[in-house]
PDB file of C-alpha atoms in Angstrom:
ATOM      1  CA  MET M   1       3.665  -3.807 -29.848  1.00  0.00           C
ATOM      2  CA  ILE M   2       2.013  -7.222 -30.309  1.00  0.00           C
ATOM      3  CA  ASP M   3      -1.784  -7.552 -30.255  1.00  0.00           C
ATOM      4  CA  SER M   4      -3.746  -8.961 -27.325  1.00  0.00           C
ATOM      5  CA  THR M   5      -4.448 -12.321 -29.031  1.00  0.00           C
ATOM      6  CA  GLN M   6      -0.777 -12.976 -29.671  1.00  0.00           C
ATOM      7  CA  LEU M   7       0.065 -11.891 -26.120  1.00  0.00           C
ATOM      8  CA  PHE M   8      -2.458 -14.321 -24.641  1.00  0.00           C
ATOM      9  CA  CYS M   9      -1.203 -17.192 -26.830  1.00  0.00           C
ATOM     10  CA  ILE M  10       2.380 -16.689 -25.589  1.00  0.00           C
ATOM     11  CA  ILE M  11       1.244 -16.656 -21.956  1.00  0.00           C
ATOM     12  CA  ASP M  12      -1.157 -19.580 -22.365  1.00  0.00           C
ATOM     13  CA  ASP M  13       1.462 -21.743 -24.118  1.00  0.00           C
ATOM     14  CA  PHE M  14       3.723 -21.327 -21.097  1.00  0.00           C
ATOM     15  CA  PHE M  15       1.065 -22.136 -18.504  1.00  0.00           C
ATOM     16  CA  LEU M  16      -0.191 -25.201 -20.382  1.00  0.00           C
ATOM     17  CA  LYS M  17       3.150 -26.793 -19.433  1.00  0.00           C
ATOM     18  CA  PHE M  18       3.795 -25.014 -16.147  1.00  0.00           C
ATOM     19  CA  GLU M  19       0.408 -24.814 -14.406  1.00  0.00           C
ATOM     20  CA  SER M  20       0.483 -28.305 -12.834  1.00  0.00           C
ATOM     21  CA  ILE M  21       4.005 -27.634 -11.483  1.00  0.00           C
ATOM     22  CA  TYR M  22       2.800 -24.303 -10.129  1.00  0.00           C
ATOM     23  CA  TRP M  23      -0.119 -25.802  -8.191  1.00  0.00           C
ATOM     24  CA  ASN M  24       2.117 -28.545  -6.766  1.00  0.00           C
ATOM     25  CA  PHE M  25       4.595 -25.904  -5.632  1.00  0.00           C
ATOM     26  CA  LEU M  26       1.858 -23.976  -3.835  1.00  0.00           C
ATOM     27  CA  LYS M  27       0.638 -27.140  -2.088  1.00  0.00           C
ATOM     28  CA  GLN M  28       4.103 -28.121  -0.886  1.00  0.00           C
ATOM     29  CA  ASN M  29       5.426 -24.704   0.147  1.00  0.00           C
ATOM     30  CA  PHE M  30       2.313 -22.917   1.361  1.00  0.00           C
ATOM     31  CA  ARG M  31       0.485 -26.001   2.689  1.00  0.00           C
ATOM     32  CA  CYS M  32      -2.561 -25.484   0.500  1.00  0.00           C
ATOM     33  CA  SER M  33      -4.539 -28.621   1.290  1.00  0.00           C
ATOM     34  CA  ARG M  34      -6.718 -28.279  -1.785  1.00  0.00           C
ATOM     35  CA  VAL M  35      -6.718 -26.332  -5.015  1.00  0.00           C
ATOM     36  CA  ARG M  36      -9.719 -24.135  -5.662  1.00  0.00           C
ATOM     37  CA  PRO M  37      -9.293 -22.584  -9.119  1.00  0.00           C
ATOM     38  CA  ALA M  38     -11.026 -19.302  -9.820  1.00  0.00           C
ATOM     39  CA  GLN M  39     -13.409 -18.842 -12.729  1.00  0.00           C
ATOM     40  CA  LEU M  40     -10.475 -17.199 -14.515  1.00  0.00           C
ATOM     41  CA  SER M  41      -7.546 -19.450 -15.387  1.00  0.00           C
ATOM     42  CA  ILE M  42      -3.976 -18.635 -14.349  1.00  0.00           C
ATOM     43  CA  SER M  43      -3.286 -17.697 -17.987  1.00  0.00           C
ATOM     44  CA  GLU M  44      -6.163 -15.213 -17.990  1.00  0.00           C
ATOM     45  CA  ILE M  45      -5.197 -13.647 -14.655  1.00  0.00           C
ATOM     46  CA  THR M  46      -1.586 -13.218 -15.799  1.00  0.00           C
ATOM     47  CA  PHE M  47      -2.716 -11.945 -19.201  1.00  0.00           C
ATOM     48  CA  ILE M  48      -4.892  -9.212 -17.652  1.00  0.00           C
ATOM     49  CA  ALA M  49      -2.030  -8.092 -15.369  1.00  0.00           C
ATOM     50  CA  ILE M  50       0.396  -7.832 -18.299  1.00  0.00           C
ATOM     51  CA  TRP M  51      -2.149  -6.363 -20.736  1.00  0.00           C
ATOM     52  CA  TYR M  52      -2.767  -3.548 -18.270  1.00  0.00           C
ATOM     53  CA  LYS M  53       0.956  -2.715 -18.285  1.00  0.00           C
ATOM     54  CA  CYS M  54       0.897  -2.558 -22.101  1.00  0.00           C
ATOM     55  CA  SER M  55      -2.137  -0.278 -22.203  1.00  0.00           C
ATOM     56  CA  HIS M  56      -2.294   3.516 -22.078  1.00  0.00           C
ATOM     57  CA  PHE M  57      -3.979   3.358 -18.657  1.00  0.00           C
ATOM     58  CA  ASN M  58      -1.990   4.224 -15.536  1.00  0.00           C
ATOM     59  CA  ASN M  59      -4.832   3.247 -13.196  1.00  0.00           C
ATOM     60  CA  PHE M  60      -5.857  -0.405 -12.986  1.00  0.00           C
ATOM     61  CA  LYS M  61      -9.421   0.353 -11.904  1.00  0.00           C
ATOM     62  CA  ALA M  62     -10.004   2.448 -15.026  1.00  0.00           C
ATOM     63  CA  PHE M  63      -8.400  -0.253 -17.180  1.00  0.00           C
ATOM     64  CA  PHE M  64     -10.514  -3.031 -15.644  1.00  0.00           C
ATOM     65  CA  THR M  65     -13.703  -0.993 -16.009  1.00  0.00           C
ATOM     66  CA  ALA M  66     -12.928  -0.461 -19.705  1.00  0.00           C
ATOM     67  CA  LEU M  67     -12.086  -4.160 -20.062  1.00  0.00           C
ATOM     68  CA  LYS M  68     -15.443  -5.232 -18.627  1.00  0.00           C
ATOM     69  CA  TYR M  69     -17.280  -2.753 -20.842  1.00  0.00           C
ATOM     70  CA  ASN M  70     -15.465  -3.386 -24.139  1.00  0.00           C
ATOM     71  CA  ASN M  71     -13.818  -6.813 -23.963  1.00  0.00           C
ATOM     72  CA  SER M  72     -15.856  -8.939 -21.560  1.00  0.00           C
ATOM     73  CA  HIS M  73     -16.694 -11.291 -24.480  1.00  0.00           C
ATOM     74  CA  LEU M  74     -13.052 -12.478 -24.436  1.00  0.00           C
ATOM     75  CA  PHE M  75     -13.570 -14.134 -21.025  1.00  0.00           C
ATOM     76  CA  LYS M  76     -16.156 -16.600 -19.763  1.00  0.00           C
ATOM     77  CA  HIS M  77     -16.679 -14.555 -16.619  1.00  0.00           C
ATOM     78  CA  LEU M  78     -14.902 -11.483 -15.271  1.00  0.00           C
ATOM     79  CA  PRO M  79     -15.036 -11.032 -11.486  1.00  0.00           C
ATOM     80  CA  CYS M  80     -15.542  -7.731  -9.714  1.00  0.00           C
ATOM     81  CA  TYR M  81     -12.639  -5.298  -9.325  1.00  0.00           C
ATOM     82  CA  GLN M  82     -11.812  -6.288  -5.716  1.00  0.00           C
ATOM     83  CA  ARG M  83     -11.761  -9.996  -6.617  1.00  0.00           C
ATOM     84  CA  MET M  84      -9.510  -9.319  -9.618  1.00  0.00           C
ATOM     85  CA  ILE M  85      -7.011  -7.483  -7.406  1.00  0.00           C
ATOM     86  CA  HIS M  86      -7.058 -10.417  -4.968  1.00  0.00           C
ATOM     87  CA  LEU M  87      -6.394 -12.921  -7.780  1.00  0.00           C
ATOM     88  CA  MET M  88      -3.478 -10.927  -9.172  1.00  0.00           C
ATOM     89  CA  ASN M  89      -1.929 -10.565  -5.723  1.00  0.00           C
ATOM     90  CA  THR M  90      -2.442 -14.238  -4.925  1.00  0.00           C
ATOM     91  CA  HIS M  91      -0.777 -15.368  -8.143  1.00  0.00           C
ATOM     92  CA  GLN M  92       2.166 -12.957  -8.259  1.00  0.00           C
ATOM     93  CA  LEU M  93       4.393 -16.073  -8.162  1.00  0.00           C
ATOM     94  CA  ALA M  94       2.959 -17.076 -11.540  1.00  0.00           C
ATOM     95  CA  LEU M  95       4.064 -13.724 -12.975  1.00  0.00           C
ATOM     96  CA  HIS M  96       7.499 -14.259 -11.416  1.00  0.00           C
ATOM     97  CA  ALA M  97       7.721 -17.720 -12.989  1.00  0.00           C
ATOM     98  CA  LEU M  98       6.823 -16.357 -16.438  1.00  0.00           C
ATOM     99  CA  HIS M  99       9.416 -13.586 -16.063  1.00  0.00           C
ATOM    100  CA  PHE M 100      12.041 -16.166 -15.066  1.00  0.00           C
ATOM    101  CA  ALA M 101      11.161 -18.402 -18.044  1.00  0.00           C
ATOM    102  CA  LEU M 102      11.465 -15.487 -20.472  1.00  0.00           C
ATOM    103  CA  MET M 103      15.014 -14.816 -19.195  1.00  0.00           C
ATOM    104  CA  LYS M 104      16.252 -18.378 -19.729  1.00  0.00           C
ATOM    105  CA  ASP M 105      17.314 -17.936 -23.363  1.00  0.00           C
ATOM    106  CA  GLN M 106      18.819 -14.453 -22.948  1.00  0.00           C
ATOM    107  CA  GLN M 107      22.294 -15.360 -21.648  1.00  0.00           C
ATOM    108  CA  SER M 108      25.220 -13.885 -23.565  1.00  0.00           C
ATOM    109  CA  ASN M 109      29.006 -13.495 -23.440  1.00  0.00           C
ATOM    110  CA  TYR M 110      28.549  -9.712 -23.159  1.00  0.00           C
ATOM    111  CA  LEU M 111      26.480  -8.292 -20.321  1.00  0.00           C
ATOM    112  CA  TRP M 112      25.725  -4.846 -18.905  1.00  0.00           C
ATOM    113  CA  ILE M 113      24.717  -4.319 -15.270  1.00  0.00           C
ATOM    114  CA  ASP M 114      23.038  -1.465 -13.425  1.00  0.00           C
ATOM    115  CA  SER M 115      20.315  -0.735 -10.891  1.00  0.00           C
ATOM    116  CA  THR M 116      17.413   1.678 -10.707  1.00  0.00           C
ATOM    117  CA  ILE M 117      15.419   2.999  -7.773  1.00  0.00           C
ATOM    118  CA  LEU M 118      11.749   2.136  -7.221  1.00  0.00           C
ATOM    119  CA  PRO M 119      10.368   4.727  -4.787  1.00  0.00           C
ATOM    120  CA  VAL M 120       7.058   3.746  -3.207  1.00  0.00           C
ATOM    121  CA  CYS M 121       6.072   7.194  -1.980  1.00  0.00           C
ATOM    122  CA  LYS M 122       7.210  10.796  -1.874  1.00  0.00           C
ATOM    123  CA  ASN M 123       9.790  11.647   0.767  1.00  0.00           C
ATOM    124  CA  GLN M 124       7.281  13.860   2.603  1.00  0.00           C
ATOM    125  CA  ARG M 125       5.084  10.782   3.234  1.00  0.00           C
ATOM    126  CA  ILE M 126       7.759   8.386   4.525  1.00  0.00           C
ATOM    127  CA  GLN M 127       6.586   8.579   8.139  1.00  0.00           C
ATOM    128  CA  ARG M 128       2.989   7.811   7.136  1.00  0.00           C
ATOM    129  CA  HIS M 129       3.753   5.025   4.665  1.00  0.00           C
ATOM    130  CA  LYS M 130       2.802   1.624   6.120  1.00  0.00           C
ATOM    131  CA  SER M 131       1.791  -0.787   3.355  1.00  0.00           C
ATOM    132  CA  LEU M 132       5.312  -1.581   2.093  1.00  0.00           C
ATOM    133  CA  SER M 133       7.322  -0.764   5.212  1.00  0.00           C
ATOM    134  CA  ALA M 134       8.335  -4.451   5.462  1.00  0.00           C
ATOM    135  CA  ILE M 135      10.509  -4.254   2.328  1.00  0.00           C
ATOM    136  CA  ALA M 136      11.016  -0.538   1.599  1.00  0.00           C
ATOM    137  CA  THR M 137      13.917   1.374   3.167  1.00  0.00           C
ATOM    138  CA  ARG M 138      15.592   4.723   2.754  1.00  0.00           C
ATOM    139  CA  GLY M 139      18.346   4.844   0.198  1.00  0.00           C
ATOM    140  CA  LYS M 140      20.366   7.360  -1.749  1.00  0.00           C
ATOM    141  CA  SER M 141      21.011   7.557  -5.477  1.00  0.00           C
ATOM    142  CA  SER M 142      22.578  10.108  -7.781  1.00  0.00           C
ATOM    143  CA  MET M 143      19.175  11.853  -7.790  1.00  0.00           C
ATOM    144  CA  GLY M 144      19.024  12.143  -3.991  1.00  0.00           C
ATOM    145  CA  TRP M 145      17.286  10.334  -1.145  1.00  0.00           C
ATOM    146  CA  PHE M 146      14.293   8.061  -1.722  1.00  0.00           C
ATOM    147  CA  PHE M 147      12.152   5.512   0.145  1.00  0.00           C
ATOM    148  CA  GLY M 148      11.571   2.215  -1.593  1.00  0.00           C
ATOM    149  CA  CYS M 149      13.408  -0.661  -3.276  1.00  0.00           C
ATOM    150  CA  LYS M 150      16.005  -1.194  -5.991  1.00  0.00           C
ATOM    151  CA  LEU M 151      15.855  -3.273  -9.144  1.00  0.00           C
ATOM    152  CA  HIS M 152      19.233  -4.732 -10.149  1.00  0.00           C
ATOM    153  CA  LEU M 153      19.330  -5.875 -13.772  1.00  0.00           C
ATOM    154  CA  LEU M 154      21.551  -7.606 -16.323  1.00  0.00           C
ATOM    155  CA  MET M 155      21.067  -6.737 -20.006  1.00  0.00           C
ATOM    156  CA  ASN M 156      22.510  -8.413 -23.123  1.00  0.00           C
ATOM    157  CA  GLN M 157      23.449  -6.825 -26.442  1.00  0.00           C
ATOM    158  CA  SER M 158      19.932  -7.383 -27.833  1.00  0.00           C
ATOM    159  CA  GLY M 159      18.287  -5.367 -25.067  1.00  0.00           C
ATOM    160  CA  GLY M 160      16.991  -8.544 -23.430  1.00  0.00           C
ATOM    161  CA  ILE M 161      16.767  -8.992 -19.670  1.00  0.00           C
ATOM    162  CA  VAL M 162      19.178 -11.729 -18.561  1.00  0.00           C
ATOM    163  CA  ASN M 163      18.568 -11.598 -14.797  1.00  0.00           C
ATOM    164  CA  THR M 164      16.963  -9.371 -12.176  1.00  0.00           C
ATOM    165  CA  VAL M 165      17.117  -9.062  -8.396  1.00  0.00           C
ATOM    166  CA  LEU M 166      15.062  -6.863  -6.065  1.00  0.00           C
ATOM    167  CA  SER M 167      16.634  -5.414  -2.935  1.00  0.00           C
ATOM    168  CA  ASN M 168      15.967  -2.857  -0.220  1.00  0.00           C
ATOM    169  CA  GLY M 169      16.672   0.764  -1.046  1.00  0.00           C
ATOM    170  CA  HIS M 170      19.802   0.960   1.107  1.00  0.00           C
ATOM    171  CA  THR M 171      21.529  -2.106  -0.435  1.00  0.00           C
ATOM    172  CA  ALA M 172      24.781  -1.285  -2.233  1.00  0.00           C
ATOM    173  CA  ASP M 173      24.888  -2.266  -5.911  1.00  0.00           C
ATOM    174  CA  ILE M 174      28.089  -4.295  -5.616  1.00  0.00           C
ATOM    175  CA  LYS M 175      26.483  -6.609  -3.035  1.00  0.00           C
ATOM    176  CA  MET M 176      24.047  -7.970  -5.615  1.00  0.00           C
ATOM    177  CA  VAL M 177      26.493  -8.629  -8.467  1.00  0.00           C
ATOM    178  CA  GLU M 178      27.485 -12.190  -7.540  1.00  0.00           C
ATOM    179  CA  GLN M 179      23.848 -13.195  -7.135  1.00  0.00           C
ATOM    180  CA  LEU M 180      23.026 -11.762 -10.568  1.00  0.00           C
ATOM    181  CA  VAL M 181      25.850 -13.481 -12.474  1.00  0.00           C
ATOM    182  CA  LYS M 182      25.851 -16.809 -10.621  1.00  0.00           C
ATOM    183  CA  GLY M 183      26.552 -19.664 -13.022  1.00  0.00           C
ATOM    184  CA  MET M 184      27.402 -17.384 -15.970  1.00  0.00           C
ATOM    185  CA  THR M 185      30.561 -16.782 -17.995  1.00  0.00           C
ATOM    186  CA  ALA M 186      30.799 -13.372 -19.630  1.00  0.00           C
ATOM    187  CA  LYS M 187      32.347  -9.934 -19.898  1.00  0.00           C
ATOM    188  CA  LEU M 188      30.467  -7.662 -17.522  1.00  0.00           C
ATOM    189  CA  TYR M 189      30.385  -3.897 -18.135  1.00  0.00           C
ATOM    190  CA  ALA M 190      29.453  -1.566 -15.273  1.00  0.00           C
ATOM    191  CA  ASP M 191      29.745   2.030 -14.091  1.00  0.00           C
ATOM    192  CA  ARG M 192      32.107   3.339 -11.402  1.00  0.00           C
ATOM    193  CA  GLY M 193      29.699   2.321  -8.643  1.00  0.00           C
ATOM    194  CA  TYR M 194      30.804  -1.283  -9.132  1.00  0.00           C
ATOM    195  CA  ILE M 195      34.540  -0.672  -8.664  1.00  0.00           C
ATOM    196  CA  SER M 196      35.924  -3.187  -6.168  1.00  0.00           C
ATOM    197  CA  HIS M 197      39.189  -5.113  -6.393  1.00  0.00           C
ATOM    198  CA  GLU M 198      37.833  -7.855  -4.125  1.00  0.00           C
ATOM    199  CA  LEU M 199      34.689  -8.240  -6.223  1.00  0.00           C
ATOM    200  CA  LYS M 200      36.664  -8.250  -9.467  1.00  0.00           C
ATOM    201  CA  SER M 201      38.933 -10.979  -8.083  1.00  0.00           C
ATOM    202  CA  ARG M 202      36.014 -13.155  -6.935  1.00  0.00           C
ATOM    203  CA  LEU M 203      34.259 -12.765 -10.273  1.00  0.00           C
ATOM    204  CA  LYS M 204      37.474 -13.662 -12.099  1.00  0.00           C
ATOM    205  CA  ASP M 205      37.421 -17.046 -10.359  1.00  0.00           C
ATOM    206  CA  GLN M 206      33.944 -17.506 -11.790  1.00  0.00           C
ATOM    207  CA  ASP M 207      35.129 -16.596 -15.341  1.00  0.00           C
ATOM    208  CA  ILE M 208      33.390 -13.213 -15.170  1.00  0.00           C
ATOM    209  CA  ASP M 209      35.522 -10.304 -16.371  1.00  0.00           C
ATOM    210  CA  LEU M 210      34.251  -7.127 -14.655  1.00  0.00           C
ATOM    211  CA  ILE M 211      35.159  -4.046 -16.692  1.00  0.00           C
ATOM    212  CA  THR M 212      34.662  -0.493 -15.391  1.00  0.00           C
ATOM    213  CA  TYR M 213      36.224   2.922 -15.822  1.00  0.00           C
ATOM    214  CA  HIS M 214      38.702   4.015 -13.160  1.00  0.00           C
ATOM    215  CA  ARG M 215      38.183   6.917 -10.756  1.00  0.00           C
ATOM    216  CA  LYS M 216      40.250  10.091 -10.944  1.00  0.00           C
ATOM    217  CA  ASN M 217      42.246   9.202  -7.824  1.00  0.00           C
ATOM    218  CA  MET M 218      43.056   5.717  -9.167  1.00  0.00           C
ATOM    219  CA  LYS M 219      45.843   4.556 -11.407  1.00  0.00           C
ATOM    220  CA  SER M 220      44.627   4.659 -15.001  1.00  0.00           C
ATOM    221  CA  ILE M 221      43.996   1.324 -16.691  1.00  0.00           C
ATOM    222  CA  GLN M 222      44.500   0.911 -20.413  1.00  0.00           C
ATOM    223  CA  LEU M 223      41.382  -0.742 -21.811  1.00  0.00           C
ATOM    224  CA  LEU M 224      41.107  -2.643 -25.055  1.00  0.00           C
ATOM    225  CA  LYS M 225      39.442  -0.675 -27.832  1.00  0.00           C
ATOM    226  CA  ALA M 226      36.491  -3.075 -27.898  1.00  0.00           C
ATOM    227  CA  ASP M 227      36.020  -2.885 -24.111  1.00  0.00           C
ATOM    228  CA  GLU M 228      36.130   0.912 -24.192  1.00  0.00           C
ATOM    229  CA  TYR M 229      33.494   0.923 -26.928  1.00  0.00           C
ATOM    230  CA  HIS M 230      31.259  -1.481 -25.000  1.00  0.00           C
ATOM    231  CA  LEU M 231      31.577   0.645 -21.853  1.00  0.00           C
ATOM    232  CA  LYS M 232      30.414   3.696 -23.797  1.00  0.00           C
ATOM    233  CA  GLN M 233      27.287   1.762 -24.795  1.00  0.00           C
ATOM    234  CA  ARG M 234      26.312   1.356 -21.140  1.00  0.00           C
ATOM    235  CA  ASN M 235      23.735   4.133 -21.542  1.00  0.00           C
ATOM    236  CA  LYS M 236      21.509   1.609 -23.380  1.00  0.00           C
ATOM    237  CA  ILE M 237      20.632  -0.003 -20.051  1.00  0.00           C
ATOM    238  CA  GLU M 238      19.439   3.425 -18.906  1.00  0.00           C
ATOM    239  CA  THR M 239      17.173   3.427 -21.978  1.00  0.00           C
ATOM    240  CA  LEU M 240      15.815   0.047 -20.849  1.00  0.00           C
ATOM    241  CA  PHE M 241      15.014   1.464 -17.405  1.00  0.00           C
ATOM    242  CA  SER M 242      13.315   4.468 -19.023  1.00  0.00           C
ATOM    243  CA  LEU M 243      11.123   2.145 -21.096  1.00  0.00           C
ATOM    244  CA  LEU M 244      10.185   0.083 -18.042  1.00  0.00           C
ATOM    245  CA  LYS M 245       9.243   3.176 -16.066  1.00  0.00           C
ATOM    246  CA  GLY M 246       7.750   5.337 -18.815  1.00  0.00           C
ATOM    247  CA  THR M 247       5.988   2.786 -21.025  1.00  0.00           C
ATOM    248  CA  TYR M 248       5.293  -0.134 -18.698  1.00  0.00           C
ATOM    249  CA  ASN M 249       4.627   1.669 -15.383  1.00  0.00           C
ATOM    250  CA  LEU M 250       7.322  -0.069 -13.355  1.00  0.00           C
ATOM    251  CA  VAL M 251       7.179   2.514 -10.552  1.00  0.00           C
ATOM    252  CA  THR M 252       3.952   2.776  -8.600  1.00  0.00           C
ATOM    253  CA  THR M 253       2.889   4.466  -5.366  1.00  0.00           C
ATOM    254  CA  ARG M 254      -0.551   2.792  -5.336  1.00  0.00           C
ATOM    255  CA  ALA M 255       0.424  -0.667  -4.044  1.00  0.00           C
ATOM    256  CA  ARG M 256      -1.446  -1.627  -0.880  1.00  0.00           C
ATOM    257  CA  SER M 257       0.373  -4.898  -0.156  1.00  0.00           C
ATOM    258  CA  VAL M 258       3.767  -6.501  -0.768  1.00  0.00           C
ATOM    259  CA  ALA M 259       2.194  -9.172  -2.994  1.00  0.00           C
ATOM    260  CA  GLY M 260       0.471  -6.510  -5.111  1.00  0.00           C
ATOM    261  CA  TYR M 261       3.679  -4.506  -5.360  1.00  0.00           C
ATOM    262  CA  LEU M 262       5.658  -7.541  -6.559  1.00  0.00           C
ATOM    263  CA  ALA M 263       2.889  -8.521  -8.988  1.00  0.00           C
ATOM    264  CA  GLY M 264       3.084  -5.058 -10.566  1.00  0.00           C
ATOM    265  CA  ILE M 265       6.873  -5.217 -10.943  1.00  0.00           C
ATOM    266  CA  TYR M 266       6.873  -8.669 -12.553  1.00  0.00           C
ATOM    267  CA  ALA M 267       3.964  -7.710 -14.828  1.00  0.00           C
ATOM    268  CA  SER M 268       5.952  -4.694 -16.065  1.00  0.00           C
ATOM    269  CA  LEU M 269       9.044  -6.831 -16.700  1.00  0.00           C
ATOM    270  CA  CYS M 270       7.009  -9.469 -18.563  1.00  0.00           C
ATOM    271  CA  ALA M 271       5.275  -6.777 -20.628  1.00  0.00           C
ATOM    272  CA  TYR M 272       8.662  -5.428 -21.765  1.00  0.00           C
ATOM    273  CA  GLN M 273      10.044  -8.893 -22.464  1.00  0.00           C
ATOM    274  CA  ILE M 274       7.068 -10.056 -24.522  1.00  0.00           C
ATOM    275  CA  CYS M 275       5.658  -6.916 -26.118  1.00  0.00           C
ATOM    276  CA  HIS M 276       8.490  -4.464 -26.720  1.00  0.00           C
ATOM    277  CA  GLN M 277       9.875  -4.934 -30.221  1.00  0.00           C
ATOM    278  CA  ASN M 278      12.456  -2.159 -30.645  1.00  0.00           C
ATOM    279  CA  LYS M 279      14.669  -3.013 -27.698  1.00  0.00           C
ATOM    280  CA  PRO M 280      17.871  -0.960 -27.140  1.00  0.00           C
ATOM    281  CA  MET M 281      20.478  -2.974 -29.037  1.00  0.00           C
ATOM    282  CA  ILE M 282      24.282  -2.782 -28.848  1.00  0.00           C
ATOM    283  CA  ARG M 283      26.574  -3.723 -31.713  1.00  0.00           C
ATOM    284  CA  ILE M 284      29.326  -6.034 -30.493  1.00  0.00           C
ATOM    285  CA  MET M 285      32.868  -5.116 -31.494  1.00  0.00           C
ATOM    286  CA  GLU M 286      34.983  -8.227 -31.740  1.00  0.00           C
ATOM    287  CA  ILE M 287      38.382  -8.116 -30.038  1.00  0.00           C
ATOM    288  CA  SER M 288      41.131  -8.395 -32.635  1.00  0.00           C
ATOM    289  CA  ALA M 289      44.060 -10.668 -31.874  1.00  0.00           C
TER     290      ALA M 289
END
């Protein structure tokens, strides 16, 4: 885990180049007639959101109270808790941009794909849940029914995140594959939930080789030794999901707005990308001629 100074330097280096583009984007797309910066810079707002995800706190109010008490000297002026929440929600696009920039150099010729559920409440509270009803839907996974969203993710052999897509809870995994691998050329390893002859054919035209196990009622396919080995390593992406949920608090039931919910997800992803050092790695077995 890197220290807070190093974390801030990484974030600030990015926003020194990107901040002017970011403000121009907000003006053009959200018709912001003027820019009114807060007393905290975009780098500081993003840093606090990500630092919280790296901390041992699972409640942002407790984290922010401790920050004001112990580390207020690191900032010129810290706002109140309600204002800090507003700033993080307002600038969730900045967190998304940082997450996207961190993925740029992670492309590889070997990729693993999977999805994980992000429930926003317990099933008993579905009828009463209102804050995220615009994006959350009922879905079913191997663990049963849930109400929330899905995170679809591509991982490389170094445990790096290559691409991510959020979807509703009811969206089938195979519907998001082409969006995830657009513009890439690679071998793609997936579980049986991604079996589709039509999808495999479309990906082949894009120079993506989709490799999965076959089902029991299907004709067996003889896989290359290297491909069979790489398929067996697919559990490493489950380790990545466990780290995101267990260490970086990816799943939350405390979000009170869509913007806050998205800010929390992108902060968790950025925290893993920047701070996690022992990522789940996969040794590549070269295919012999």
